[in-house]
Coordinates of C-alpha atoms and ligand atoms in Angstrom, one line a residue:
X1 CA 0.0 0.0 0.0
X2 CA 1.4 3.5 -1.3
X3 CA 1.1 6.1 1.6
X4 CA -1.5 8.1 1.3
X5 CA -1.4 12.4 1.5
X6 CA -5.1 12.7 2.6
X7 CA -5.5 14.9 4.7
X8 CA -8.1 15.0 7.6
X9 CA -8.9 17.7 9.9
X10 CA -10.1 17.8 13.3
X11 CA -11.1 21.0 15.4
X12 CA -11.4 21.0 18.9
X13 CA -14.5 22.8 19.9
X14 CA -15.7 21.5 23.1
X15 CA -14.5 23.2 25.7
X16 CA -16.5 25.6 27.9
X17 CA -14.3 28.9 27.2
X18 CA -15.0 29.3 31.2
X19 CA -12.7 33.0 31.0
X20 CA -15.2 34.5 28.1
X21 CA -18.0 34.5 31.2
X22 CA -21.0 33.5 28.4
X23 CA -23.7 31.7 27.6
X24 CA -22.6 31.4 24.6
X25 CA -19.9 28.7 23.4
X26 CA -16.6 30.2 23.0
X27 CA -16.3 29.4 19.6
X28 CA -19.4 30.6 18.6
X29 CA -18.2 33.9 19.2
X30 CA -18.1 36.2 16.1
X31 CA -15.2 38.8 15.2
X32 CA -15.6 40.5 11.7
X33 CA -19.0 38.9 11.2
X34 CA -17.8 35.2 11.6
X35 CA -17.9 32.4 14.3
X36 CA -14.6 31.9 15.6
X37 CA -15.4 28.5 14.3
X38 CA -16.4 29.4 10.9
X39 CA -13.3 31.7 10.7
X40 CA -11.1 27.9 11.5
X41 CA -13.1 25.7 9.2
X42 CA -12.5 29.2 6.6
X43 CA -8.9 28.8 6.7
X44 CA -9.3 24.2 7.3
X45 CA -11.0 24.7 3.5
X46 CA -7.7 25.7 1.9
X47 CA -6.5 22.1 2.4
X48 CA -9.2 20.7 0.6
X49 CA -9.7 18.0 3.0
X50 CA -10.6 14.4 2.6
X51 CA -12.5 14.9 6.2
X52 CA -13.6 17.6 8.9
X53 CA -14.6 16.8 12.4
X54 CA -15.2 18.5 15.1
X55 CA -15.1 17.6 18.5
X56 CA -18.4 19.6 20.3
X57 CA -19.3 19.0 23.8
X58 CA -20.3 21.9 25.7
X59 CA -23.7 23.5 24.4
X60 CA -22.6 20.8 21.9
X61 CA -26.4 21.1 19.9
X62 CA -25.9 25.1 19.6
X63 CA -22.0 24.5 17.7
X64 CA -23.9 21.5 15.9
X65 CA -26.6 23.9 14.6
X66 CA -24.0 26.2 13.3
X67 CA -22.8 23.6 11.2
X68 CA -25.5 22.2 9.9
X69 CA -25.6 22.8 6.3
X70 CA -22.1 22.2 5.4
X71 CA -21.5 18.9 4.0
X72 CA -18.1 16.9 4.3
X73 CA -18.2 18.5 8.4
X74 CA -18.7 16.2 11.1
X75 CA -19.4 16.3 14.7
X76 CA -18.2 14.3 17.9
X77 CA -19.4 14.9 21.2
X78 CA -16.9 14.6 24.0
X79 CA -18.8 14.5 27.4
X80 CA -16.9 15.3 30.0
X81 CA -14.6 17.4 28.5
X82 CA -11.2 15.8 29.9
X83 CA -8.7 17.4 27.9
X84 CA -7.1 18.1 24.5
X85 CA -5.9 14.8 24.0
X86 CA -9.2 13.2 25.0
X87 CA -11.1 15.7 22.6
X88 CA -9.3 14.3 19.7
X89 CA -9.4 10.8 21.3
X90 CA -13.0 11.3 20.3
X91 CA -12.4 11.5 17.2
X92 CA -10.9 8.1 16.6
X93 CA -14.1 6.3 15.4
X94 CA -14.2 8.7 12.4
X95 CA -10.4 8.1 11.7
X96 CA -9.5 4.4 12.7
X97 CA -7.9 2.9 10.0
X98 CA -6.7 6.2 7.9
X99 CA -3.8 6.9 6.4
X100 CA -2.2 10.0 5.5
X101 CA -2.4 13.6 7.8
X102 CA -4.3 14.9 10.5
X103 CA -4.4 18.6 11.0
X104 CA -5.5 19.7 14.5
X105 CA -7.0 22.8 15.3
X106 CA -8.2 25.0 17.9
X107 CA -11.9 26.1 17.3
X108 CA -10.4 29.2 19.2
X109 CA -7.4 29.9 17.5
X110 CA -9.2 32.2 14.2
X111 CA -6.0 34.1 13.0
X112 CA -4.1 31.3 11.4
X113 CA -3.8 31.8 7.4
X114 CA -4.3 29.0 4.9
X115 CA -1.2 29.6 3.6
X116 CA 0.4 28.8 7.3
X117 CA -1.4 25.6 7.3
X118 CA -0.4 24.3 3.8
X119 CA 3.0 25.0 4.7
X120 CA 2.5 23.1 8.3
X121 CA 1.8 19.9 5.8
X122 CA 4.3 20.6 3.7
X123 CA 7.1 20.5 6.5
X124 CA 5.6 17.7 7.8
X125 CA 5.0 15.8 4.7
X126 CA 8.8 16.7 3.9
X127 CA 10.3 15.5 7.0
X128 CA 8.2 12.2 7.5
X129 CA 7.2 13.5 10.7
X130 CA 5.1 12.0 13.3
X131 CA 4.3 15.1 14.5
X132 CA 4.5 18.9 13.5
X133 CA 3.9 21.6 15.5
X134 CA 2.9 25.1 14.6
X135 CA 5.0 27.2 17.8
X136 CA 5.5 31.1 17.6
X137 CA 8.0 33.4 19.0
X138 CA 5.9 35.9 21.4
X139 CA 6.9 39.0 23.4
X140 CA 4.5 37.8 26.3
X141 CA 4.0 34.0 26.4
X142 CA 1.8 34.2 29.5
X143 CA -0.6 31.4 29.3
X144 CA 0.5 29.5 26.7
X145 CA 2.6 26.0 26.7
X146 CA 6.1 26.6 26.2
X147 CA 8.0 24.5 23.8
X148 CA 10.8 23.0 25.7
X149 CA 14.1 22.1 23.2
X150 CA 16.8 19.9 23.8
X151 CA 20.0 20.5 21.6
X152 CA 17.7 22.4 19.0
X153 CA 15.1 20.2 18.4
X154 CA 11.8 20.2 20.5
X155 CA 11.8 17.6 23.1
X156 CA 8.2 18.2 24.8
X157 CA 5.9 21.2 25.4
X158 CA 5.0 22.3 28.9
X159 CA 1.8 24.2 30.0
X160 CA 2.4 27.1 31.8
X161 CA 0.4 26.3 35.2
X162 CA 2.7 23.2 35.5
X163 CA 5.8 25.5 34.1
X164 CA 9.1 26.1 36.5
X165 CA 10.2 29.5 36.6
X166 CA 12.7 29.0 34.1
X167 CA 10.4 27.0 31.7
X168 CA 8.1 30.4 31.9
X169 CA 10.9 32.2 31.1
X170 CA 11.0 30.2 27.5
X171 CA 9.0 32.5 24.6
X172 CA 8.3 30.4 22.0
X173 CA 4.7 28.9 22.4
X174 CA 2.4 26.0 21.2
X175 CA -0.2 27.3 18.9
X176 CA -2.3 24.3 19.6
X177 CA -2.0 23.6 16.0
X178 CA -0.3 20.3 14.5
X179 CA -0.1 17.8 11.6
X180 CA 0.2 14.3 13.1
X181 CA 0.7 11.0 11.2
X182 CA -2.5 9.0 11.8
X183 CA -0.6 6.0 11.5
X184 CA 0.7 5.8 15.6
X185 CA -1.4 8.9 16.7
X186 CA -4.0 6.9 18.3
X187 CA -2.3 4.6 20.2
X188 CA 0.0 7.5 21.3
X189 CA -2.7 9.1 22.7
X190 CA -3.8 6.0 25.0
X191 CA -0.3 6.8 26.9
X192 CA -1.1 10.0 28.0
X193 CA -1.6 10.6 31.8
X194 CA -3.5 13.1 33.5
X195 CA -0.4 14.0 35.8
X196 CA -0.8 18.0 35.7
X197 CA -2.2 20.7 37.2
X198 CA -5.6 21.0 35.6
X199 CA -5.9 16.5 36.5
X200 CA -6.4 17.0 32.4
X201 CA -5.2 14.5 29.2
X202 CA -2.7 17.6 27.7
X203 CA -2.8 16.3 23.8
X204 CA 0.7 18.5 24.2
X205 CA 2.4 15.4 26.0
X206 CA 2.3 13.4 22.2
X207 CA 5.5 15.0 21.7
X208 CA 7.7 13.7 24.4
X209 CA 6.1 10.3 23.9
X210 CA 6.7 10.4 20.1
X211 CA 10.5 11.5 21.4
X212 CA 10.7 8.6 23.7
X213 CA 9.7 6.2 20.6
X214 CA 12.5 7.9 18.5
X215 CA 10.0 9.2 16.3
X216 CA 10.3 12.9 13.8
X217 CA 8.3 15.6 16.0
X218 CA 9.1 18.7 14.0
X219 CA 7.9 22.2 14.7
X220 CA 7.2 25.3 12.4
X221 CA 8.0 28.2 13.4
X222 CA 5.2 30.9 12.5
X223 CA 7.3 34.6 10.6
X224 CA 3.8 36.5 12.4
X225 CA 3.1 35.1 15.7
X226 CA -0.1 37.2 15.4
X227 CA -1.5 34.5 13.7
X228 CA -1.4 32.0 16.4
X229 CA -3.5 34.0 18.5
X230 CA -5.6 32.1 20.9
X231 CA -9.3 33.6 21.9
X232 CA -9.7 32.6 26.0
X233 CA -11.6 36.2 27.5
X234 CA -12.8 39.5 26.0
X235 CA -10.2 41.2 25.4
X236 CA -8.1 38.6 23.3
X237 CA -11.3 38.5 21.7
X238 CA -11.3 42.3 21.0
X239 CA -7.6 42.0 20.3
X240 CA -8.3 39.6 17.5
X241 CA -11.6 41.3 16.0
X242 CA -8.9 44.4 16.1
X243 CA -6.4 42.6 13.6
X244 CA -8.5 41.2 11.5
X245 CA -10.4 44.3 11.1
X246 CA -7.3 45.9 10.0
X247 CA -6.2 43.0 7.8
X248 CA -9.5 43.2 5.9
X249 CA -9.6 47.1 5.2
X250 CA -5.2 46.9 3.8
X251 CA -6.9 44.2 1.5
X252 CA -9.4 46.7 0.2
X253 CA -7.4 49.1 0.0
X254 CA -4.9 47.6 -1.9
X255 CA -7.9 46.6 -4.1
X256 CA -8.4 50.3 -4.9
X257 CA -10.7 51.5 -1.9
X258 CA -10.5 55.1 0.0
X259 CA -10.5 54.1 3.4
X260 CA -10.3 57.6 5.0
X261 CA -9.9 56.1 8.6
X262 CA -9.1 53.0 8.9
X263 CA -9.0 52.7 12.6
X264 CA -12.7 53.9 13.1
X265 CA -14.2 51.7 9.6
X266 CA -15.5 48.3 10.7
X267 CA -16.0 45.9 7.3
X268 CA -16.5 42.3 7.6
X269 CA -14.7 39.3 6.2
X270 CA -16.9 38.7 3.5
X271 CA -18.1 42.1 2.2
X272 CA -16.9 43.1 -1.0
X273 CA -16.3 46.6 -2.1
X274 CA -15.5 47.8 -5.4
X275 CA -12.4 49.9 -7.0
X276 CA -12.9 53.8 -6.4
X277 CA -15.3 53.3 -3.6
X278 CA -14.7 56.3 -0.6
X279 CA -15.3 55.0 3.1
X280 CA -15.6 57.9 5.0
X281 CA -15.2 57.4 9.2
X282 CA -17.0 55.3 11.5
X283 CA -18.5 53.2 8.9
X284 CA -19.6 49.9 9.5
X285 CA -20.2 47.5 6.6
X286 CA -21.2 43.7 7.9
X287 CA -22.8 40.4 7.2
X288 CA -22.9 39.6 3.6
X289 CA -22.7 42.9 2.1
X290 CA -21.4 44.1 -1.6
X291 CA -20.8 47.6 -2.5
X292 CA -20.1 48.2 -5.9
X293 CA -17.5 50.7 -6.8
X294 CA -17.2 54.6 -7.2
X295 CA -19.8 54.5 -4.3
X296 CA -18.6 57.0 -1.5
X297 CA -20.0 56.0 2.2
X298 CA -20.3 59.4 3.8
X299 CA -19.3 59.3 8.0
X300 CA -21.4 56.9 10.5
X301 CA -23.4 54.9 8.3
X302 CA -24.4 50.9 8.7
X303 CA -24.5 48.7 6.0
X304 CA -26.3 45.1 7.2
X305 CA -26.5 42.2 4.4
X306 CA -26.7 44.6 2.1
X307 CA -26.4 45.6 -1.8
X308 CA -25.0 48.8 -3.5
X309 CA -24.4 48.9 -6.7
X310 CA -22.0 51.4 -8.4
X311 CA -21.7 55.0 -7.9
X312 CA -24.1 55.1 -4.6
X313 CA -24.1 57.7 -2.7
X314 CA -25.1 57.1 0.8
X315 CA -24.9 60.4 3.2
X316 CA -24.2 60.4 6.9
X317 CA -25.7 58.5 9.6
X318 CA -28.0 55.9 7.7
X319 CA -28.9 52.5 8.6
X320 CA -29.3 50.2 5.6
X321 CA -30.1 46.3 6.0
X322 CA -31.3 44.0 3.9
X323 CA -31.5 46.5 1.0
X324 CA -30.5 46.7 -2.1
X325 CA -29.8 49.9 -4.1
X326 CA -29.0 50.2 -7.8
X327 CA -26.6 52.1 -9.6
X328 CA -26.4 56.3 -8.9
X329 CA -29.1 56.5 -6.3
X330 CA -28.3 58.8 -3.0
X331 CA -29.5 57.7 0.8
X332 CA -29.9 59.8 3.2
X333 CA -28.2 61.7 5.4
X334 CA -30.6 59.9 8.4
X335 CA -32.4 57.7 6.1
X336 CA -33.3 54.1 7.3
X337 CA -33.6 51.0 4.8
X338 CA -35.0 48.0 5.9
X339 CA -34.9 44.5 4.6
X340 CA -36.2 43.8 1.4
X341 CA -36.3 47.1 0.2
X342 CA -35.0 48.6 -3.6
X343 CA -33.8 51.7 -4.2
X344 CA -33.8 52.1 -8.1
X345 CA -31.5 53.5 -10.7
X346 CA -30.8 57.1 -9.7
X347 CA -33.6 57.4 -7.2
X348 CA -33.1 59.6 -4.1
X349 CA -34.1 59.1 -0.7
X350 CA -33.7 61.6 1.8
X351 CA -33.8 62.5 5.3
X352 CA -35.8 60.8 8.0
X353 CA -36.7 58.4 5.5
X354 CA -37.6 55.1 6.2
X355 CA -38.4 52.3 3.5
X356 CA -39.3 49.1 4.7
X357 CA -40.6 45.9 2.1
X358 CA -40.9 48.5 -0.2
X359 CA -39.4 49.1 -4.2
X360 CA -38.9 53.0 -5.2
X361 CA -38.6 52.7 -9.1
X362 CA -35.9 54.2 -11.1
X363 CA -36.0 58.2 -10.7
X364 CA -38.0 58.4 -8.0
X365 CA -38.0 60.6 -5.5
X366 CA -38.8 60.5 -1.5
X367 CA -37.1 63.5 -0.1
X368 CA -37.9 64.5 3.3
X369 CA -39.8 62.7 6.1
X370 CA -41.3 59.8 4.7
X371 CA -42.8 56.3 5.6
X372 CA -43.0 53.8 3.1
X373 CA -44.0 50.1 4.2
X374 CA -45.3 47.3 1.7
X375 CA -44.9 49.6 -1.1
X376 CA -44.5 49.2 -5.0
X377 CA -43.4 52.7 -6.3
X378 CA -42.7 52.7 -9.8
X379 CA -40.7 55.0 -11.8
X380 CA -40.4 59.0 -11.7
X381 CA -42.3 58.9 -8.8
X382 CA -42.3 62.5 -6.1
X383 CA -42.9 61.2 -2.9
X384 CA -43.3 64.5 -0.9
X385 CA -42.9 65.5 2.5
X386 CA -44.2 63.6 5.4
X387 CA -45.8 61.1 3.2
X388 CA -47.1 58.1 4.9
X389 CA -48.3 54.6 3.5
X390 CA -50.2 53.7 6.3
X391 CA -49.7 49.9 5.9
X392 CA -51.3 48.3 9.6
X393 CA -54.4 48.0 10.3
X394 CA -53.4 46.4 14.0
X395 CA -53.7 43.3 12.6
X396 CA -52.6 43.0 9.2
X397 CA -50.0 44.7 6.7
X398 CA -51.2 45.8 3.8
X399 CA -49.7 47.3 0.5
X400 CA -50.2 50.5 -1.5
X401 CA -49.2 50.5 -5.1
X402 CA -48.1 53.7 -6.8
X403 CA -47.7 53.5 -10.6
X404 CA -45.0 54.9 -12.4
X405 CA -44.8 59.1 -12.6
X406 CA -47.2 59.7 -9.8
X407 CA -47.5 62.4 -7.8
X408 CA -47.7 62.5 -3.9
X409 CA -48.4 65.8 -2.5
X410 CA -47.0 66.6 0.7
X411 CA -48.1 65.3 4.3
X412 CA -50.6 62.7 2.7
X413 CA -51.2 59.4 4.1
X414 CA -51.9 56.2 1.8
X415 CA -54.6 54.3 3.6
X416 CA -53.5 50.2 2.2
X417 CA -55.0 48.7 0.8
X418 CA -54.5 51.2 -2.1
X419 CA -53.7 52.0 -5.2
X420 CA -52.4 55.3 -7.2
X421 CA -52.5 55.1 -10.9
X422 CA -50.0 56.3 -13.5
X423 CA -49.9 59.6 -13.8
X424 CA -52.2 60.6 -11.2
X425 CA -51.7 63.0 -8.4
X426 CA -52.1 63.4 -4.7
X427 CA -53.7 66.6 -3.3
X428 CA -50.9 67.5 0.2
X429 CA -52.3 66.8 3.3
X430 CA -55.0 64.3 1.9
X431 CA -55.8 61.2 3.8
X432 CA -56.0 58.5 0.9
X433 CA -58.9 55.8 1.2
X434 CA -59.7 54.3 -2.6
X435 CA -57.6 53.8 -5.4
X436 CA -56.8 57.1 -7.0
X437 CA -57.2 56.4 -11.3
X438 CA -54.4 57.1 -13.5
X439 CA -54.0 60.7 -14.5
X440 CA -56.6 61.8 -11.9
X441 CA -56.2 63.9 -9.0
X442 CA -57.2 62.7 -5.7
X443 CA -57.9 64.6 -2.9
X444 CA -59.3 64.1 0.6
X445 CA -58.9 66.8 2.8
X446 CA -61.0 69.7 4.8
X447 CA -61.8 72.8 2.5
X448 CA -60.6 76.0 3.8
X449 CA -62.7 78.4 4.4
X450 CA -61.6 81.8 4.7
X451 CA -63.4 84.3 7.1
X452 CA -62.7 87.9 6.4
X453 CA -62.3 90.6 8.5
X454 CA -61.9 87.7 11.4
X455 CA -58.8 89.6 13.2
X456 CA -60.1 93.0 13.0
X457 CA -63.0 91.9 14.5
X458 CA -61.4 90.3 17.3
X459 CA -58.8 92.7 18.2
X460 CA -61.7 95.2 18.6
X461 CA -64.3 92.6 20.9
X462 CA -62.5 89.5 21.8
X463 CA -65.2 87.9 23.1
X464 CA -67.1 88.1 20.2
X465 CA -64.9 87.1 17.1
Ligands
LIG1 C1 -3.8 24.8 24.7 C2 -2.5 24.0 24.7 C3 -1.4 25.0 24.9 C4 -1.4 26.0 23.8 C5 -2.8 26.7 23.7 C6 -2.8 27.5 22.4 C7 -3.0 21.8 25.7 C8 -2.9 21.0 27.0 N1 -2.6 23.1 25.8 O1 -4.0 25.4 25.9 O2 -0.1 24.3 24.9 O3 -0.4 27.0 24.0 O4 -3.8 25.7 23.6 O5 -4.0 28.2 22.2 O6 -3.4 21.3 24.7 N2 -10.9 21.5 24.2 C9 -11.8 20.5 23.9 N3 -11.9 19.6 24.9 C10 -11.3 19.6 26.1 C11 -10.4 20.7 26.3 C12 -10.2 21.7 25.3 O7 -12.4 20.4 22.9 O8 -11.5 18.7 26.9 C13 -10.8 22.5 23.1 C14 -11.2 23.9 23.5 O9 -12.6 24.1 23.2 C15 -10.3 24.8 22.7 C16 -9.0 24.0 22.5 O10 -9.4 22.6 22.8 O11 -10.9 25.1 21.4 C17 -7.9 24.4 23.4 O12 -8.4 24.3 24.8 P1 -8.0 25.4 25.9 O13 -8.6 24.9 27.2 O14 -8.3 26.7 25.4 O15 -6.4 25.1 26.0 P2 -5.4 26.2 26.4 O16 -5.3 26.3 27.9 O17 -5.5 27.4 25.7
LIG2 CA1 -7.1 28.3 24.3

């Protein structure tokens, strides 16, 4: 039999994450828009691997329903949670009788590039090893194992807690990250004691087994230890939100985006923005978002799950999810899209504007102070001031219709189920009950009356105007 280069990935997830202080699994956590989790299996992907599985066990149906969905993942529960080396004990069933590499990750270890990992199988591949593992040079190791050499080569890694002073003193650190033969990594594992601090099987005590068998533990050494970052509280979490976040914005900006500020614009992994874009500050772009390009994103705006097409205009302090708005139409400033709302070609919507369910056609217009719900606005369309589709009845939504180059005179309110036809127009200040025919005028309000003299005669007898 010819060895085999599959390669097969396992992620520990099961742990509690006790220091994040949460409800919430630790790796369920999200920095840039992503689950710690879904940030590893990201970078896992690169290898193209024959097999994923990860090892859940606390809240172990919440990190399941995360991943359900993605085919070629699978999930092992490890109850109690007794250690890294028991977690990928776990896995064994999944594994027995493989050939070839197993990566192991940390579901709390998001930083680590694919490029890191195919080079971690490529060292180990090269040297035959038995084990490979991923270590970093850090200013403060605090925390982390150390890895412990003996003439050069690593001869075992030691956790800090069970560290002597002078082991502590040692700065290069297990990432928690390693290519292992699967050949003898299962049997190695049965030899691992629970003689430590934490009364825990340390997955980190392979490697002075593996040296006691005379077997190749190699380690790579990481050129940006930033990468090996490890998410155990808050602030690491913050810390590591903080580089990505800065990764991601030097990638669109080498891509040809104005990023005015880049320490105050917040722009997830996935969103995509196009050449020529401007990002003005405190922006904040997330989910699954695309922004064409030439667009300019004035100060304090949110984008959520979002589409812009190209040359978009969207003025300060608007909050836009769910949308989607085509090419050369302006937002805002204080306007407020909601989900599954258009914005046509070149329409405008202005301030304290609020679209929700609703399509504004091409050209169309809702300047100031407007609330449109359920609406189908076609093209050419003036929306005026303080318009108001009034689409709940306390029970149900309904939905107004309002045909292409319609007129809406100011401070009127659409009473939905209703219908404006092409052409026609709205008297301001009408309340709107039946369908208004194309070309018509429509108007519903209280006649004015005017009463002359009025004044005169009350300035004389007040009493008596
Ligand atoms: C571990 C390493 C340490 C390394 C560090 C890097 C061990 C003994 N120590 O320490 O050398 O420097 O990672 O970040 O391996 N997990 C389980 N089941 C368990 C215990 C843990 O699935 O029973 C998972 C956790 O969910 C986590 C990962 O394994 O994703 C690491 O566990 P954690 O407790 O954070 O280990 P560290 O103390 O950080
Ligand atoms: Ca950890």
């Amino acid at each position: 039999m010819t060895a085999s280069t599959d390669i097969h990935i396992v992620i520990l997830a099961a742990g509690q994450g006790t220091r994040m202080k949460s409800r919430l699994p630790k790796v369920l956590h999200c920095a840039v828009g992503r689950s710690l989790l879904e940030h590893v299996l990201h970078s896992a992907s690169t290898l193209s691997p024959a097999t994923v599985t990860v090892v859940v066990g606390h809240e172990a149906e919440s990190v399941e329903r995360s991943l359900a969905g993605r085919d070629n993942v699978n999930c092992v529960v490890q109850s109690p949670q007794r250690g890294t080396a028991h977690a990928l004990q776990q896995a064994e069933p999944l594994l027995v009788g493989r050939t070839g590499t197993v990566v192991l990750l940390s579901g709390d270890v998001p930083l680590l590039t694919g490029e890191t990992l195919q080079k971690l199988v490529h060292t180990h591949q090269a040297a035959k090893a038995a084990a490979t593992v991923v270590t970093a040079v850090v200013e403060r190791p605090y925390g982390y194992g150390r890895i412990i050499r003996s003439r050069g080569r690593i001869a075992r890694i030691v956790e800090e807690r069970d560290a002597s002073p002078t082991e502590r003193q040692v700065h290069e650190i297990n990432s928690g990250i390693y290519a292992f033969d699967a050949a003898p990594l299962f049997d190695a594992l049965r030899g691992i004691a629970t003689t430590n601090a934490q009364g825990e099987y340390y997955l980190t005590d392979v490697v002075a087994i593996y040296r006691r068998r005379r077997l190749t533990v190699e380690t790579l050494v990481v050129g940006d230890p930033r990468e090996v970052r490890g998410v155990n509280n808050r602030s690491e979490l913050a810390e590591v939100s903080a580089i990505m976040r800065q990764k991601k914005n030097e990638e669109l900006m080498a891509a040809g985006v104005t990023i005015v500020d880049p320490a105050s614009t917040f722009i997830d992994s996935d969103v995509v923005v196009g050449p020529d874009t401007v990002i003005h500050p405190g922006v904040v772009i997330q989910g699954q978002s695309k922004v064409g390009a030439a667009c300019e994103i004035h100060a304090y705006v949110r984008i959520a799950d979002s589409e812009l097409a190209d040359k978009v205009t969207v003025l300060n302090f608007c909050v836009i999810s769910g949308a989607r708005v085509a090419e050369g139409a302006s937002v805002g400033p204080f306007a407020h899209l909601r989900p599954a709302t258009q914005v046509g070609q070149g329409a405008k919507v202005g301030n304290f504007v609020e679209l929700k369910k609703t399509s504004l056609g091409p050209g169309s217009k809702a300047g100031h102070l407007a609330y449109l719900g359920d609406a189908t606005i076609g093209a050419n369309v003036n929306v005026g001031a303080g318009t108001i589709t009034c689409n709940y009845d306390g029970e149900r939504k309904h939905e107004t219709v309002i045909e292409d180059n319609a007129f809406i005179g100011s401070d009127s309110q659409l009473i939905a189920p209703v219908r404006v036809g092409r052409g026609a127009y709205v008297g301001a200040g009408s309340s709107i009950t039946r369908d208004v025919p194309a070309d018509a005028l429509g108007i519903a309000r209280g006649r004015q009356e005017n009463v002359e003299g009025w004044v005169t005669r009350k300035k004389k007898a007040p009493d008596k105007a």
